[in-house]
Every structure is written in C-alpha cells, then in structure tokens.
Short mmCIF file of C-alpha atoms and ligand atoms in Angstrom, two decimals:
data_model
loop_
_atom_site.label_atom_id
_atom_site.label_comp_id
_atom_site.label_asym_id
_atom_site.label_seq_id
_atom_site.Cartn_x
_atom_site.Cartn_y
_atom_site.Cartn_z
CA UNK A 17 -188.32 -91.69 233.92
CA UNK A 18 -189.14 -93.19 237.29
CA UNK A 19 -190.49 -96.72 236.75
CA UNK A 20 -193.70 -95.74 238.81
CA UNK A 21 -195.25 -92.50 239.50
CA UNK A 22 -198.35 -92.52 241.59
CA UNK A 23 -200.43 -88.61 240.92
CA UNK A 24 -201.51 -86.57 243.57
CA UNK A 25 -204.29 -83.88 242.21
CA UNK A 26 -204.69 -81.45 245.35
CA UNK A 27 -207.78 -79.38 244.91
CA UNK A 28 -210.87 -81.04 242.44
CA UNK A 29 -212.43 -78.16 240.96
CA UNK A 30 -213.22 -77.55 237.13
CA UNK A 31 -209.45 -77.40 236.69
CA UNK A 32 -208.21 -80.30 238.93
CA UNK A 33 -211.21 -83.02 238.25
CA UNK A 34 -210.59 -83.01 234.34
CA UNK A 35 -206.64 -83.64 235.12
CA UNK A 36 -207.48 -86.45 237.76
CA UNK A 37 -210.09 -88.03 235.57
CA UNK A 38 -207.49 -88.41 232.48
CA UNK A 39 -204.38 -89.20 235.01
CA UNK A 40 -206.70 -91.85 236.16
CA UNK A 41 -207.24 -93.62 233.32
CA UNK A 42 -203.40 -94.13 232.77
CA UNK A 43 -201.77 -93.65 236.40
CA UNK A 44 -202.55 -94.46 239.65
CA UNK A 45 -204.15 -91.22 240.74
CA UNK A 46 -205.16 -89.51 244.45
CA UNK A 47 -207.86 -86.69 243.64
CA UNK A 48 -207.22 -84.42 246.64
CA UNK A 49 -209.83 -81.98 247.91
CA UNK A 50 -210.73 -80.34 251.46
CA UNK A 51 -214.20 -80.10 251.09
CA UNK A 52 -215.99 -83.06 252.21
CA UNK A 53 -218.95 -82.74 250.44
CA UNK A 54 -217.51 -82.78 247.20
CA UNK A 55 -215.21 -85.94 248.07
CA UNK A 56 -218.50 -87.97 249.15
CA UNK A 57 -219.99 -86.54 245.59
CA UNK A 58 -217.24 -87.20 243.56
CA UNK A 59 -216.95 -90.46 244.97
CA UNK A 60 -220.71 -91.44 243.57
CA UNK A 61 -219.58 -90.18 240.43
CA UNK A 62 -221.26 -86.68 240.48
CA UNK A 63 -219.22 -83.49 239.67
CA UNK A 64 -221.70 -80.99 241.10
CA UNK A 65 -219.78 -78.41 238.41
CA UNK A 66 -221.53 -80.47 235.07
CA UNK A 67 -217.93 -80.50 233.57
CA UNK A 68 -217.30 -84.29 233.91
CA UNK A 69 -220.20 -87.23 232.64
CA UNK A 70 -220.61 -90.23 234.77
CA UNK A 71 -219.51 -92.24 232.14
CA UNK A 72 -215.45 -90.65 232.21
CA UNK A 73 -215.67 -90.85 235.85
CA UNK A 74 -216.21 -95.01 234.64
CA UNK A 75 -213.19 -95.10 232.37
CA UNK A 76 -210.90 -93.04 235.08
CA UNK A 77 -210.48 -96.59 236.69
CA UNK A 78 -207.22 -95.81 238.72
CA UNK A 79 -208.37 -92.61 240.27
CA UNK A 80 -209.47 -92.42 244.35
CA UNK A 81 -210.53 -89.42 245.82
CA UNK A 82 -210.02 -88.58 249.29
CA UNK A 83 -210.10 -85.85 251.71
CA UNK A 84 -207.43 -87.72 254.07
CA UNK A 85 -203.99 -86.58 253.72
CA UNK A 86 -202.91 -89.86 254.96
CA UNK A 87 -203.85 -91.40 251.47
CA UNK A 88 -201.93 -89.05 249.71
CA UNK A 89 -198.41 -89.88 251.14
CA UNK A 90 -197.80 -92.98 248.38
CA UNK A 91 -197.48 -90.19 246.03
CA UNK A 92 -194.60 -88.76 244.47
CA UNK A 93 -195.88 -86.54 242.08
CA UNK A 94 -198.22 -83.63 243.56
CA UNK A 95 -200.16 -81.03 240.98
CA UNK A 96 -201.64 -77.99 242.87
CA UNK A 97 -204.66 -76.81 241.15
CA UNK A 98 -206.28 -75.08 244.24
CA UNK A 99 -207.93 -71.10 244.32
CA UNK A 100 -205.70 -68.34 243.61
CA UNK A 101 -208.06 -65.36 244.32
CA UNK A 102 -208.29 -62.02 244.97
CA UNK A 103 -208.79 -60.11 248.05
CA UNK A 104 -211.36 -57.27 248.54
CA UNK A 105 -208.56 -54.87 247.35
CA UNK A 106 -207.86 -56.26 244.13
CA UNK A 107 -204.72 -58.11 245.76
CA UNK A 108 -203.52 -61.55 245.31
CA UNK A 109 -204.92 -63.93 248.28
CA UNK A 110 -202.20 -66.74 248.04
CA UNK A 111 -203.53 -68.14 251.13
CA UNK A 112 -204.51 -70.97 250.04
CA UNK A 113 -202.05 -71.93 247.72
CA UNK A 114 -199.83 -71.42 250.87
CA UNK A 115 -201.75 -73.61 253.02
CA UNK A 116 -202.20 -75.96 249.95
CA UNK A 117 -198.14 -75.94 249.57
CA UNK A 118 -197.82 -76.23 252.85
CA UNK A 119 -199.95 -79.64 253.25
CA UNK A 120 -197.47 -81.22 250.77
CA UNK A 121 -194.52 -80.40 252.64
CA UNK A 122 -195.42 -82.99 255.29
CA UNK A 123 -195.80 -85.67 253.12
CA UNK A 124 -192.64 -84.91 250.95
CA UNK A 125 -189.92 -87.14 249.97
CA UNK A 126 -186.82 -87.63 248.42
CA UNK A 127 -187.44 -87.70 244.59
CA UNK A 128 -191.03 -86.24 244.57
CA UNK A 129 -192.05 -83.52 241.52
CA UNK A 130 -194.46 -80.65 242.34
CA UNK A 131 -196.14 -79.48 239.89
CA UNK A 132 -198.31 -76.11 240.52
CA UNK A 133 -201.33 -75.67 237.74
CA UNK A 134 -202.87 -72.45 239.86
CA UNK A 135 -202.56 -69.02 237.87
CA UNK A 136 -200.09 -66.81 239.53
CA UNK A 137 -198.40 -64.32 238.96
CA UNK A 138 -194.40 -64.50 238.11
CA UNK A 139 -192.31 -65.52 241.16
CA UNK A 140 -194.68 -67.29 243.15
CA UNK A 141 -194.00 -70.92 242.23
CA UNK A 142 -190.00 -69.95 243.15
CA UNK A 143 -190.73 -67.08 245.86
CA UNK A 144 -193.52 -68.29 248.26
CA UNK A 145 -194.18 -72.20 247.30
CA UNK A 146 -190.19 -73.44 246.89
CA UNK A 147 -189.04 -72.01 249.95
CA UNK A 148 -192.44 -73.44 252.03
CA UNK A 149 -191.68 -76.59 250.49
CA UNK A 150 -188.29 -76.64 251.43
CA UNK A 151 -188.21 -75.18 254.88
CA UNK A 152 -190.99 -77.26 255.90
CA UNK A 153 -189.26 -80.79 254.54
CA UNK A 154 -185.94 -79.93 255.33
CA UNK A 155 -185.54 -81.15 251.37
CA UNK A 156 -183.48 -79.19 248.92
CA UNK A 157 -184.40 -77.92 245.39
CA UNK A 158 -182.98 -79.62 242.96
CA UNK A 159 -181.24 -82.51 244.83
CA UNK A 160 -184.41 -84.00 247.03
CA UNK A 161 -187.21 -82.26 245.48
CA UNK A 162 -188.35 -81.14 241.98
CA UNK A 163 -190.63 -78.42 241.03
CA UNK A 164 -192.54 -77.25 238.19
CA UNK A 165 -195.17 -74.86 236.91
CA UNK A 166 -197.65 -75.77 233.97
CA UNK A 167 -200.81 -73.45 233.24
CA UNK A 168 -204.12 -74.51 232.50
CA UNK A 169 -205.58 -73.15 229.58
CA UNK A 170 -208.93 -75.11 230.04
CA UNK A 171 -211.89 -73.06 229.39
CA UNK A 172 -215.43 -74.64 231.29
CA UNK A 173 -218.29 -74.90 228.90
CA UNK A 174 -216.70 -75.05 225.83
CA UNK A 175 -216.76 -79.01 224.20
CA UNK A 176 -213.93 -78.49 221.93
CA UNK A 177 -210.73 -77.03 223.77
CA UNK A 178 -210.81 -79.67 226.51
CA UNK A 179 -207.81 -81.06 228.68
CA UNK A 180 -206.63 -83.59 226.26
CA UNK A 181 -206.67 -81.46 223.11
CA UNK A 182 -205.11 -78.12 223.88
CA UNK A 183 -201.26 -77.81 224.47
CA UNK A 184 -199.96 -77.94 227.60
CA UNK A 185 -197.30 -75.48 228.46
CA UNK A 186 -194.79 -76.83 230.83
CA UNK A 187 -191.65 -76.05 232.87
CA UNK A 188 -189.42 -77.00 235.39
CA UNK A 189 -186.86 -76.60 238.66
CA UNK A 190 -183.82 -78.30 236.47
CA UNK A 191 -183.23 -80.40 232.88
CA UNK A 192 -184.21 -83.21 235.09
CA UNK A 193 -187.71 -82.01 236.67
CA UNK A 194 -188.98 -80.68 232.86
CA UNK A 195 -188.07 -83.73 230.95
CA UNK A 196 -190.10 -86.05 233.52
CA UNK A 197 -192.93 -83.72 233.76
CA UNK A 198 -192.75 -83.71 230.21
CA UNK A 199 -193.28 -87.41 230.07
CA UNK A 200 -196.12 -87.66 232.86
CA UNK A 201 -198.19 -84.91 230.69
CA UNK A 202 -197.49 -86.32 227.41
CA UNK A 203 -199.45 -89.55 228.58
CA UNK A 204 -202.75 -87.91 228.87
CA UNK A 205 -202.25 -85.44 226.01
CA UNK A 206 -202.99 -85.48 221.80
CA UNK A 207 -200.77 -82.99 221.45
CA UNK A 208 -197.21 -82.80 222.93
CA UNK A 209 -196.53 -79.99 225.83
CA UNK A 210 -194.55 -76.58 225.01
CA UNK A 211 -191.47 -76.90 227.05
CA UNK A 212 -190.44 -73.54 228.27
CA UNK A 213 -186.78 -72.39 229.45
CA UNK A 214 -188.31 -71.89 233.27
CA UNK A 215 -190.56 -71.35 235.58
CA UNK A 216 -190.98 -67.77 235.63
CA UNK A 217 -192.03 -68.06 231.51
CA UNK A 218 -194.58 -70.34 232.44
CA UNK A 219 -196.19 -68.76 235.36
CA UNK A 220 -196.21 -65.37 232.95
CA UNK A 221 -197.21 -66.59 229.78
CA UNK A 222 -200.69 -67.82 231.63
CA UNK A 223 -200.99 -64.33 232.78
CA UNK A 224 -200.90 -62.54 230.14
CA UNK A 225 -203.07 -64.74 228.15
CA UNK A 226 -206.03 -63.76 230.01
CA UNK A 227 -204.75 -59.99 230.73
CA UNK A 228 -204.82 -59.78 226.55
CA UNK A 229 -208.40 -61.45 226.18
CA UNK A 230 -209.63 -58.69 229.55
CA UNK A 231 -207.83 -55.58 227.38
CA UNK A 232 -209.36 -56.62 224.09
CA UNK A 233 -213.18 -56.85 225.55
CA UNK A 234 -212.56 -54.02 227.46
CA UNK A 235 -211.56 -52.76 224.23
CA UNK A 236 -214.94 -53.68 222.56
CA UNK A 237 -216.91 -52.45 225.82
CA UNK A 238 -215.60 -48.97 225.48
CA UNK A 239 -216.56 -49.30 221.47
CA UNK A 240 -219.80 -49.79 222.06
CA UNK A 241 -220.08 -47.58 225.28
CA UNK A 242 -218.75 -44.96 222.42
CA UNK A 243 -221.38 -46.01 219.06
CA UNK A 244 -224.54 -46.36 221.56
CA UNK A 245 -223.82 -42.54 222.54
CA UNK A 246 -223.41 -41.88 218.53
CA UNK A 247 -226.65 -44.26 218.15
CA UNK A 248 -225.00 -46.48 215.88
CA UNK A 249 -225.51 -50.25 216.41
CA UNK A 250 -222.02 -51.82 217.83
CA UNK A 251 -223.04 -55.41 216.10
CA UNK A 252 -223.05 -53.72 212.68
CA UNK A 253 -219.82 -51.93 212.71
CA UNK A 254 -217.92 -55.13 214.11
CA UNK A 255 -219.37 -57.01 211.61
CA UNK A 256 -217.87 -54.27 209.08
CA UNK A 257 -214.85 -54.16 210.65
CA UNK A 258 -214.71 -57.71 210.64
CA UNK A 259 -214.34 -57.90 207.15
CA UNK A 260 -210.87 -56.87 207.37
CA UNK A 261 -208.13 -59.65 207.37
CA UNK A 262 -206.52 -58.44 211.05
CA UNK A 263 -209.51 -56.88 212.45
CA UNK A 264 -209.37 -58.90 215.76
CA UNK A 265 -212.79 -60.68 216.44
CA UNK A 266 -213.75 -59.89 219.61
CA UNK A 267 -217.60 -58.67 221.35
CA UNK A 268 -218.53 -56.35 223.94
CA UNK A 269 -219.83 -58.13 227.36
CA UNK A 270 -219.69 -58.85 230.68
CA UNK A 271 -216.45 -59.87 232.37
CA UNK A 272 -216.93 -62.32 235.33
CA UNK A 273 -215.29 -65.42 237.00
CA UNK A 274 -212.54 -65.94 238.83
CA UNK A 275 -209.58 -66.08 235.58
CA UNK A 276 -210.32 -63.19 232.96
CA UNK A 277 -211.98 -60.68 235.72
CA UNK A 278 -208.93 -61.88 238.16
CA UNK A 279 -205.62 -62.51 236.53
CA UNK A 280 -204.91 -59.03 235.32
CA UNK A 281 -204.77 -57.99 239.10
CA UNK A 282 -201.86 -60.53 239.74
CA UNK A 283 -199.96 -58.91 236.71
CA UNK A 284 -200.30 -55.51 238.18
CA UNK A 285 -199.55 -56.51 242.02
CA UNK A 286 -196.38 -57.90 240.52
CA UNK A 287 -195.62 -54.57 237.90
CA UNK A 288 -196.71 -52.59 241.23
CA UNK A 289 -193.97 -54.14 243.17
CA UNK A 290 -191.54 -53.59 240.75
CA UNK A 291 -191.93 -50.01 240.03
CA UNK A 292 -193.95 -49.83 236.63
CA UNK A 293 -197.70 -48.67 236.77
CA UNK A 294 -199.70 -50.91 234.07
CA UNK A 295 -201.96 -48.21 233.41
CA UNK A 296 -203.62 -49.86 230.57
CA UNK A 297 -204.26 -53.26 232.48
CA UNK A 298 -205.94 -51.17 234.94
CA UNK A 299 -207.93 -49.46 232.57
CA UNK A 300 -208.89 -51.93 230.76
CA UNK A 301 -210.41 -54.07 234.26
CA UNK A 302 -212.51 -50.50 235.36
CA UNK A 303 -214.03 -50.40 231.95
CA UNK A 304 -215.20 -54.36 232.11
CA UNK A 305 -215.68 -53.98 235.86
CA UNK A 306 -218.32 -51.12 235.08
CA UNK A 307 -220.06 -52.20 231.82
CA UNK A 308 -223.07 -54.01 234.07
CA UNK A 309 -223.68 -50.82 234.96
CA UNK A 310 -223.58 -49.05 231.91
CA UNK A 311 -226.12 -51.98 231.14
CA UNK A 312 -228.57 -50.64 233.89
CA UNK A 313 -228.20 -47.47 232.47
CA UNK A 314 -229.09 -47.71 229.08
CA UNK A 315 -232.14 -49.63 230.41
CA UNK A 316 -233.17 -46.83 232.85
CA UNK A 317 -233.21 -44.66 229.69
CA UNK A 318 -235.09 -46.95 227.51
CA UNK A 319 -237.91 -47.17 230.35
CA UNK A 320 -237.82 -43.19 230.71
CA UNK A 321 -238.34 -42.91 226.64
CA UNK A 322 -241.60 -45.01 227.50
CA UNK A 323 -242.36 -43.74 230.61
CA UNK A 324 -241.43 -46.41 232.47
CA UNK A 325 -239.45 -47.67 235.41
CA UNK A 326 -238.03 -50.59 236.68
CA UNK A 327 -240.62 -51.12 239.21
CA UNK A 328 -243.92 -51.54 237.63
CA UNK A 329 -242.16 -54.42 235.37
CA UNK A 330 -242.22 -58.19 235.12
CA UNK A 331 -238.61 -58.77 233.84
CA UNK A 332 -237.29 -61.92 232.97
CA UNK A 333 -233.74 -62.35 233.28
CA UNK A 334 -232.19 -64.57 231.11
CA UNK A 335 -228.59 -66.26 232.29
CA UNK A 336 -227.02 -65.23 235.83
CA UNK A 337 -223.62 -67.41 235.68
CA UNK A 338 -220.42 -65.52 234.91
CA UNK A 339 -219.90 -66.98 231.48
CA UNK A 340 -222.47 -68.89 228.82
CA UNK A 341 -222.88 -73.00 229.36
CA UNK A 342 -221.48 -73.56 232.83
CA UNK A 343 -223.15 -73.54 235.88
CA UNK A 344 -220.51 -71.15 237.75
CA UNK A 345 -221.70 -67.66 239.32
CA UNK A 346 -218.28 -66.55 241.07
CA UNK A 347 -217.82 -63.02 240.30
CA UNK A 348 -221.09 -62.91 237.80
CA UNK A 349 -221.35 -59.56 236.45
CA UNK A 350 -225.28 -60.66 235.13
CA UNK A 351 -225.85 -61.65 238.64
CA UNK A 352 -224.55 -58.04 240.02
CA UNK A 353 -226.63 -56.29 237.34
CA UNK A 354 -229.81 -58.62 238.74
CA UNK A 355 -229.15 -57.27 242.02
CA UNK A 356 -229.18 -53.56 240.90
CA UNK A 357 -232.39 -54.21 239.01
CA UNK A 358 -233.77 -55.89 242.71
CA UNK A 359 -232.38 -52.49 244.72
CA UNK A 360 -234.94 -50.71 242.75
CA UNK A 361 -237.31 -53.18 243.43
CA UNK A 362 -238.13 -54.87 240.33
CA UNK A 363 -239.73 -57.98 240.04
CA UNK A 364 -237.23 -60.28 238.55
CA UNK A 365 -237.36 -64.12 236.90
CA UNK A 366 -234.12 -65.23 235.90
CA UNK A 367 -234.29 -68.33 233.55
CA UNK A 368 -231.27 -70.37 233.73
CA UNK A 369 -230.71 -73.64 232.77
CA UNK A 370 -227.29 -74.45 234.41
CA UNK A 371 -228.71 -72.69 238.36
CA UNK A 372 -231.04 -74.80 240.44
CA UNK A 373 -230.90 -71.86 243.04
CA UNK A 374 -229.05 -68.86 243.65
CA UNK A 375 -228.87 -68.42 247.49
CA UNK A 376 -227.29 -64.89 247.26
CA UNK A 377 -230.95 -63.64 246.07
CA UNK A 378 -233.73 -64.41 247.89
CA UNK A 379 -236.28 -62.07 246.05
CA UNK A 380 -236.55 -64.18 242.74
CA UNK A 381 -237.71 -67.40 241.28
CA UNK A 382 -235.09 -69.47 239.15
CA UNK A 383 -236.85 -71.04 236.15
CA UNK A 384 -235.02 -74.29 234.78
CA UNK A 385 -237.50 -75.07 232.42
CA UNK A 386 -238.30 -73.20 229.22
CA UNK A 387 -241.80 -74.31 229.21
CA UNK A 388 -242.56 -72.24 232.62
CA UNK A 389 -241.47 -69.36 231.11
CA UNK A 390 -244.68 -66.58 231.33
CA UNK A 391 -245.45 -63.29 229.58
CA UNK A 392 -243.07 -60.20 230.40
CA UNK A 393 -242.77 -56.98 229.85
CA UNK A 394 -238.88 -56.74 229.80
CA UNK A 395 -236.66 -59.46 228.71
CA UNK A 396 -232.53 -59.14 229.53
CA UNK A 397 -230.41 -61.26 227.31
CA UNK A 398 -227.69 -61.42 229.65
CA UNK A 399 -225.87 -64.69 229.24
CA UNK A 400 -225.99 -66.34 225.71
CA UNK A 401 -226.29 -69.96 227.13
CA UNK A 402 -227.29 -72.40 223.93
CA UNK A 403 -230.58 -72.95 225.50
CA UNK A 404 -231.22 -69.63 224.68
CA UNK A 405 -231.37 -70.02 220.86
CA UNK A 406 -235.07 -71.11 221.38
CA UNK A 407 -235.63 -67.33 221.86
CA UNK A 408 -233.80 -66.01 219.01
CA UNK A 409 -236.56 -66.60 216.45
CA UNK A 410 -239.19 -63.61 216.23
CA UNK A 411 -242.11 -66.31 216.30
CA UNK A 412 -240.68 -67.74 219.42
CA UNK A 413 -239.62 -64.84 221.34
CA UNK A 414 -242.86 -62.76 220.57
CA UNK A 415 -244.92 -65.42 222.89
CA UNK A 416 -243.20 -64.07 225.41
CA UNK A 417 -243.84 -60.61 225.73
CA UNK A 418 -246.50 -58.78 226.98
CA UNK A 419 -248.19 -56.38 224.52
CA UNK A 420 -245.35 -53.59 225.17
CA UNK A 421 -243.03 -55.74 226.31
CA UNK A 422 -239.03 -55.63 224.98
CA UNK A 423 -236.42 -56.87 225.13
CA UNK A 424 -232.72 -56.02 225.73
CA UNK A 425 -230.33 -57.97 223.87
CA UNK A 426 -226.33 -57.52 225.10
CA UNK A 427 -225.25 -60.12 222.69
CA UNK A 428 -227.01 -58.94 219.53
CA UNK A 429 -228.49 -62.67 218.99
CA UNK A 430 -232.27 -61.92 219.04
CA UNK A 431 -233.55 -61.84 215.85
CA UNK A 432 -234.86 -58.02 214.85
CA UNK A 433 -237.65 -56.78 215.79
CA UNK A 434 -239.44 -53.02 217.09
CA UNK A 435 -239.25 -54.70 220.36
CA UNK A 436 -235.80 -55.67 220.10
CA UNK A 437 -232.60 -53.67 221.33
CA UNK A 438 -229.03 -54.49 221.68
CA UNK A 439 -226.21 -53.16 223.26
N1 LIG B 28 -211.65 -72.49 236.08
C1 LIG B 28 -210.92 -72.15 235.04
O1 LIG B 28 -211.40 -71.97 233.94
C2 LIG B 28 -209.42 -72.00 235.18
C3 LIG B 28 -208.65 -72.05 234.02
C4 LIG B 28 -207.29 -71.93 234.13
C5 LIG B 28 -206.70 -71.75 235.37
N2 LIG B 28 -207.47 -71.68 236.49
C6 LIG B 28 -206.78 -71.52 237.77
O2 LIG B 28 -206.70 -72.79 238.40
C7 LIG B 28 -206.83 -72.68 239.81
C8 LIG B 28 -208.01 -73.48 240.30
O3 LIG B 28 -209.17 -72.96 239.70
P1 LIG B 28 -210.56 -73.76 239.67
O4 LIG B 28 -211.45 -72.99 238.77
O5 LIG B 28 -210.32 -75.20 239.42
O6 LIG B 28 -211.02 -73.54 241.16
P2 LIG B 28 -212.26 -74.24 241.88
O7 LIG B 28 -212.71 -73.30 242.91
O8 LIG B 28 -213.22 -74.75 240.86
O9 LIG B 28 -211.63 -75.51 242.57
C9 LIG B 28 -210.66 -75.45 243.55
C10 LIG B 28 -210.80 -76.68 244.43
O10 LIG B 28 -209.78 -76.60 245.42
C11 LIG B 28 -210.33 -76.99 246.67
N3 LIG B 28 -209.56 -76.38 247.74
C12 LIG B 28 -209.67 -75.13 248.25
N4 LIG B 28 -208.78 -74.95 249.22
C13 LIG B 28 -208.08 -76.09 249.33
C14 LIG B 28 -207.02 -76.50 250.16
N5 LIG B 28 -206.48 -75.68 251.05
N6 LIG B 28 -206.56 -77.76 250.02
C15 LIG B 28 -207.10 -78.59 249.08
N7 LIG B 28 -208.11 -78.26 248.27
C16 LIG B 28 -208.58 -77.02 248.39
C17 LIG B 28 -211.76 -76.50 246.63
O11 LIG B 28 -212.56 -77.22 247.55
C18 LIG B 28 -212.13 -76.74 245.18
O12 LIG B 28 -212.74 -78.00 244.96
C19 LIG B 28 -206.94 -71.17 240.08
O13 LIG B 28 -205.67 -70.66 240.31
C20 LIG B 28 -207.49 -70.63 238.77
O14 LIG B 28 -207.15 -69.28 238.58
C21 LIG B 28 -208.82 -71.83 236.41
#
C-alpha cells in the first residue's frame, strides 16, 4: 500500500458526508461538493440532512471541505458519491456523474485510485466514467490510473446499519487497484469488505438489491390492493402468514426516494439495451408508483360511505418525507398523495417532525410540534416516523379527533378503534 493516501469525497450528501466524516478521522480527507451553501454549512459543523451530530463532525479531525477544485489536486484517491437520477422518462440521467468524472480528470495523476460509490447500472463505471477519465488525462487504465466500484448500502434514518457496521462490497480495475482499495476501506470499517471478481459484479449486485426490496413491496401493495377489495384486513393475514418459517416479512407502502423508487429503472435501461424486456421489474415499479393513489381512493370511498368529501374536512397529514425518520422529500409518494388531496381542495395540516417547510406546497401549514396539533376530522398515517408512536394509543389519538373524525392508518400502527382504518 502507498505510504500516504490523501481522500477525495466528491459530492457530500447522505451518502458521501458519512464516508468523509469516518475517512477523516483516520486519513487526510477533502469533502468535495458544488453547492456552496452546503460547503459554508458543513464547514460550521451542520449537515442540513440530520444524518451526522456535531459531535462526529469533532472527532473527523483530518477532514476539510471545500468547493474549490484547486484543494482537491493533493489527492490521490477520489470516491464519487454524486446523483445518479432519473430523467422524466424513467431513463438514467448520468449527467452528473459525467460532469462529476469529468472534474477528476483534470486533476489526475499517475498512481491515483477512483473509486465510484454512485448506484449505476452495469457498465457504467467501465463504459462512460473509464474512458472520460482516460481521454481527458491522457492516463491509461491499469498502468497510470486505477479504478474501482464499491456500493453503498447505507440506509438514512436507520441507527443501526450505519457506514461503519455494514459490509462494504468492493471491486476493482486490476489485482492491484482491489487489494489497495481493500486496505483504504478496511480502515474505517468493523467488518472487512466483500471483494468481488470485478467491476461489473459490483455495480450489479447494488442494483438488484434494491430492484428485489421494490418487487417484494410491490408484491405486498398488490396483496393488499387484492384483501381490501375481499374486505379482509392485509395486517392480519401477514401476520398469519408470517408465522411461517420462509414467509418473507415484508409491508405494503409507499415507495419514494431517489434508490428503491429509482434503481430498478437503471436495471431495465440496461436489460432494454440488451434485448430482454424485464417485465416483472416494470410491473412491479407501476404497482408502487400507483399505490398513493389507490390510497386516495379508498379514502374517497370511505368519505362517500359517510357522506362526505374531501372538501368540507380538516385533515391532518401525518409524515410527507419519502421514507420514516429522515428529513428527505425527493420523490415522496405521501407528499404526491398531499397534493391530490389539495387539487380537490382540502384543507390540509401535515405534522412532520423532520420538515421545517415544504416549498413545493404553498396551501398548508407544517406543524413541528406535537403540542400544536388541533382537533380533525380526518387523520392520514402516512409516514410512520417514531414521533408518531405518541398517536398510537387510543387515549392519545382520540384527543385529536373531532366528534366524527377518523383516521386512516397505511401502516396498521394505530391502536383499534371504530374510528380507525388501515390499509
Ligand atoms: N441516499 C441513499 O440512501 C443512498 C444509498 C445508497 C446509494 N445511493 C446512491 O449514492 C449516490 C449519491 O446519493 P445521495 O443520496 O448521497 O445524493 P445526495 O443528493 O444526498 O447528495 C449528492 C451530493 O452531490 C453533490 N453534487 C451534485 N452534483 C455535483 C457535481 N457535479 N460535483 C460535485 N458534487 C455534486 C450535491 O450537491 C449533493 O450534496 C446516488 O447514486 C444514489 O443512488 C444513495
């Protein structure tokens, strides 16, 4: 291993501020972003996201953040952790991993390791980034220049598979590339990385880990889109099913974000291109896609049993960010279903803890506070955030409601009640 290896982390969002924070407590460490604001916040020690506490940003003593490129050229080993959306088609936008790839070409040099962390789908890392980094450097593969690919598997909000505890796939160009980024991982990690035979394993192996977890709640959606026609209660007969040893645990909901709603379509771009139609992949995204809707449905019909509708309402919304415990809205399925409920003009508090302000919506007031909380006539349990729990209990929840009021539970964690109905 090279005596001294100085990190470059180019793009600081909830996957590339955990990596600089640990690389900086062991290496000396560049956090690379383009967005200014988020340089002059990280720089006071404030990660806008609520992923990081002031007090790692304390231990992370070797880490710098900058938005100069200048201050990146000391480095010799670059991890790309940047965006890797989609565009309004469903179709991978690798513009920005381009552009990203492209920024490190200036500044490479003989003996430097990239390392890309964005999810992708098979191909790119040797395809579009190699030959940008090559071209660009006039540096060879393999002789000037290493490469690698290692997935993140972090998942925001959740305390117990963080950075430092899950395993860490990784792969390389050559022998020579995988045993070093082997080495440079292994010092931030409990438990040692899963070296893979190449690239191409790597890059797919992330893929289909989150096109498995899409399939299986699309899976569960389409159960209980099935037993709420039937009028049988989907908790129930999961809980039944559960009871067998392979019955696979998973729970109807909504899809969002930009990984499990996302990743499937660079799996099918790439089976697309090469002649196979993943027809269940597809299937699988239309049903998740659709399920806020089937939400707003099954509401409608609950208001027309009591002669209702959603305009002569006070709802209270409960959760608007794509998944529970983070603070993240991209691609928020509760946040589309909030919008429907607005179109038909109803008048809508959404209570979430991890949102100051939602600037997409204008119409609504964001409560952060549980105490503010009034009476309402309709409560949606949209986002099971662990605030929440206050709710759960039939004493607790019943303040809430107005005489008539309900409430409409998606994740089947209110306690029972005549008012009470779940998905
Ligand atoms: N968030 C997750 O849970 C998660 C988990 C595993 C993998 N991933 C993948 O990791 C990648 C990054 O995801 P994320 O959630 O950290 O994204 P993010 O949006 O939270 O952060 C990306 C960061 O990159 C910066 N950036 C954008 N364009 C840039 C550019 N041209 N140059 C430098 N910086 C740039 C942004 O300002 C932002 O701070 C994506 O490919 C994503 O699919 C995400």
């Amino acid at each position: 291993m090279k005596n001294k290896y100085r990190i470059c982390i180019f793009g600081l969002g909830y996957v590339g501020l955990p990596l600089a924070i640990e690389f900086g407590k062991k290496i000396e460490t560049v956090g690379y972003d383009i967005n200014k604001k988020r340089i002059s916040q990280l720089s006071k020690r404030n990660d806008f996201n609520n992923d990081i506490k002031p007090i790692e940003f304390q231990r992370s003593k070797k880490l710098i953040f900058t938005n100069d490129l200048n201050k990146i050229m000391s480095c010799n080993f670059y991890i790309i952790c940047v965006p890797t959306p989609v565009d309004k088609k469903n179709s991978p936008d690798l513009f920005i991993l381009k552009d990203a790839t492209n920024k490190i070409s200036k500044v490479l040099k003989k003996g430097d390791i990239v390392v890309y962390e964005s999810t992708v789908y098979p191909g790119v890392t040797e395809e579009v980034c190699i030959p940008i980094l090559s071209k660009n450097s006039k540096l060879q593969l393999n002789k000037d220049f290493y490469c690698g690919y290692s997935p993140e598997r972090i998942n925001p909000g959740d305390s117990s598979h963080t950075l430092k505890k899950i395993t860490k796939i990784i792969s390389g160009s050559n022998k020579f590339a995988l045993n070093e980024i082997y080495k440079i991982y292994n010092k931030i990690l409990l438990s040692r990385p899963y070296k893979v035979e190449n690239i191409r394993i790597a890059e797919a192996a992330k893929i289909i880990e989150n096109t498995q977890r899409d399939i299986n709640i699309s899976l569960m959606n389409e159960f209980s889109i099935i037993l709420n026609k039937l009028g049988i209660n989907t908790n129930s007969v999961l809980n039944a099913a559960k009871t067998k040893w392979n019955f696979l645990d998973f729970k109807p909901g909504l899809v969002g974000g930009h990984c499990i709603g996302v990743d499937p379509y660079y799996l099918t771009y790439k089976a697309k291109k090469i002649g196979v139609d993943p027809k269940v992949i597809l299937a699988g995204r239309k049903t998740n896609d659709k399920m806020y809707k089937f939400i707003y449905l099954k509401l409608k019909e609950k208001l027309k049993k009591r002669n209702l509708n959603f305009r002569n309402l006070n709802i209270l919304f409960l959760g608007v960010t794509f998944k529970e415990n983070i603070s993240d809205t991209r691609n928020s399925q509760s946040l589309k279903l909030v919008k429907l409920l607005l179109k038909n003009r109803s008048k809508i508090d959404i209570y979430d803890p991890f949102i100051k302000e939602i600037n997409e919506i204008k119409k609504t007031t964001v409560i952060s506070e549980w105490k503010k909380i009034k009476k309402y006539d309709l409560i949606i349990h949209a986002v099971k955030h662990k605030n929440f729990n206050i709710f759960y209990n039939k004493k607790n929840y019943i303040k809430y409601l107005t005489k008539k009021g309900f409430i409409y539970d998606i994740h089947n964690l209110f306690q029972k009640g005549k008012n009470v109905f779940f998905l």
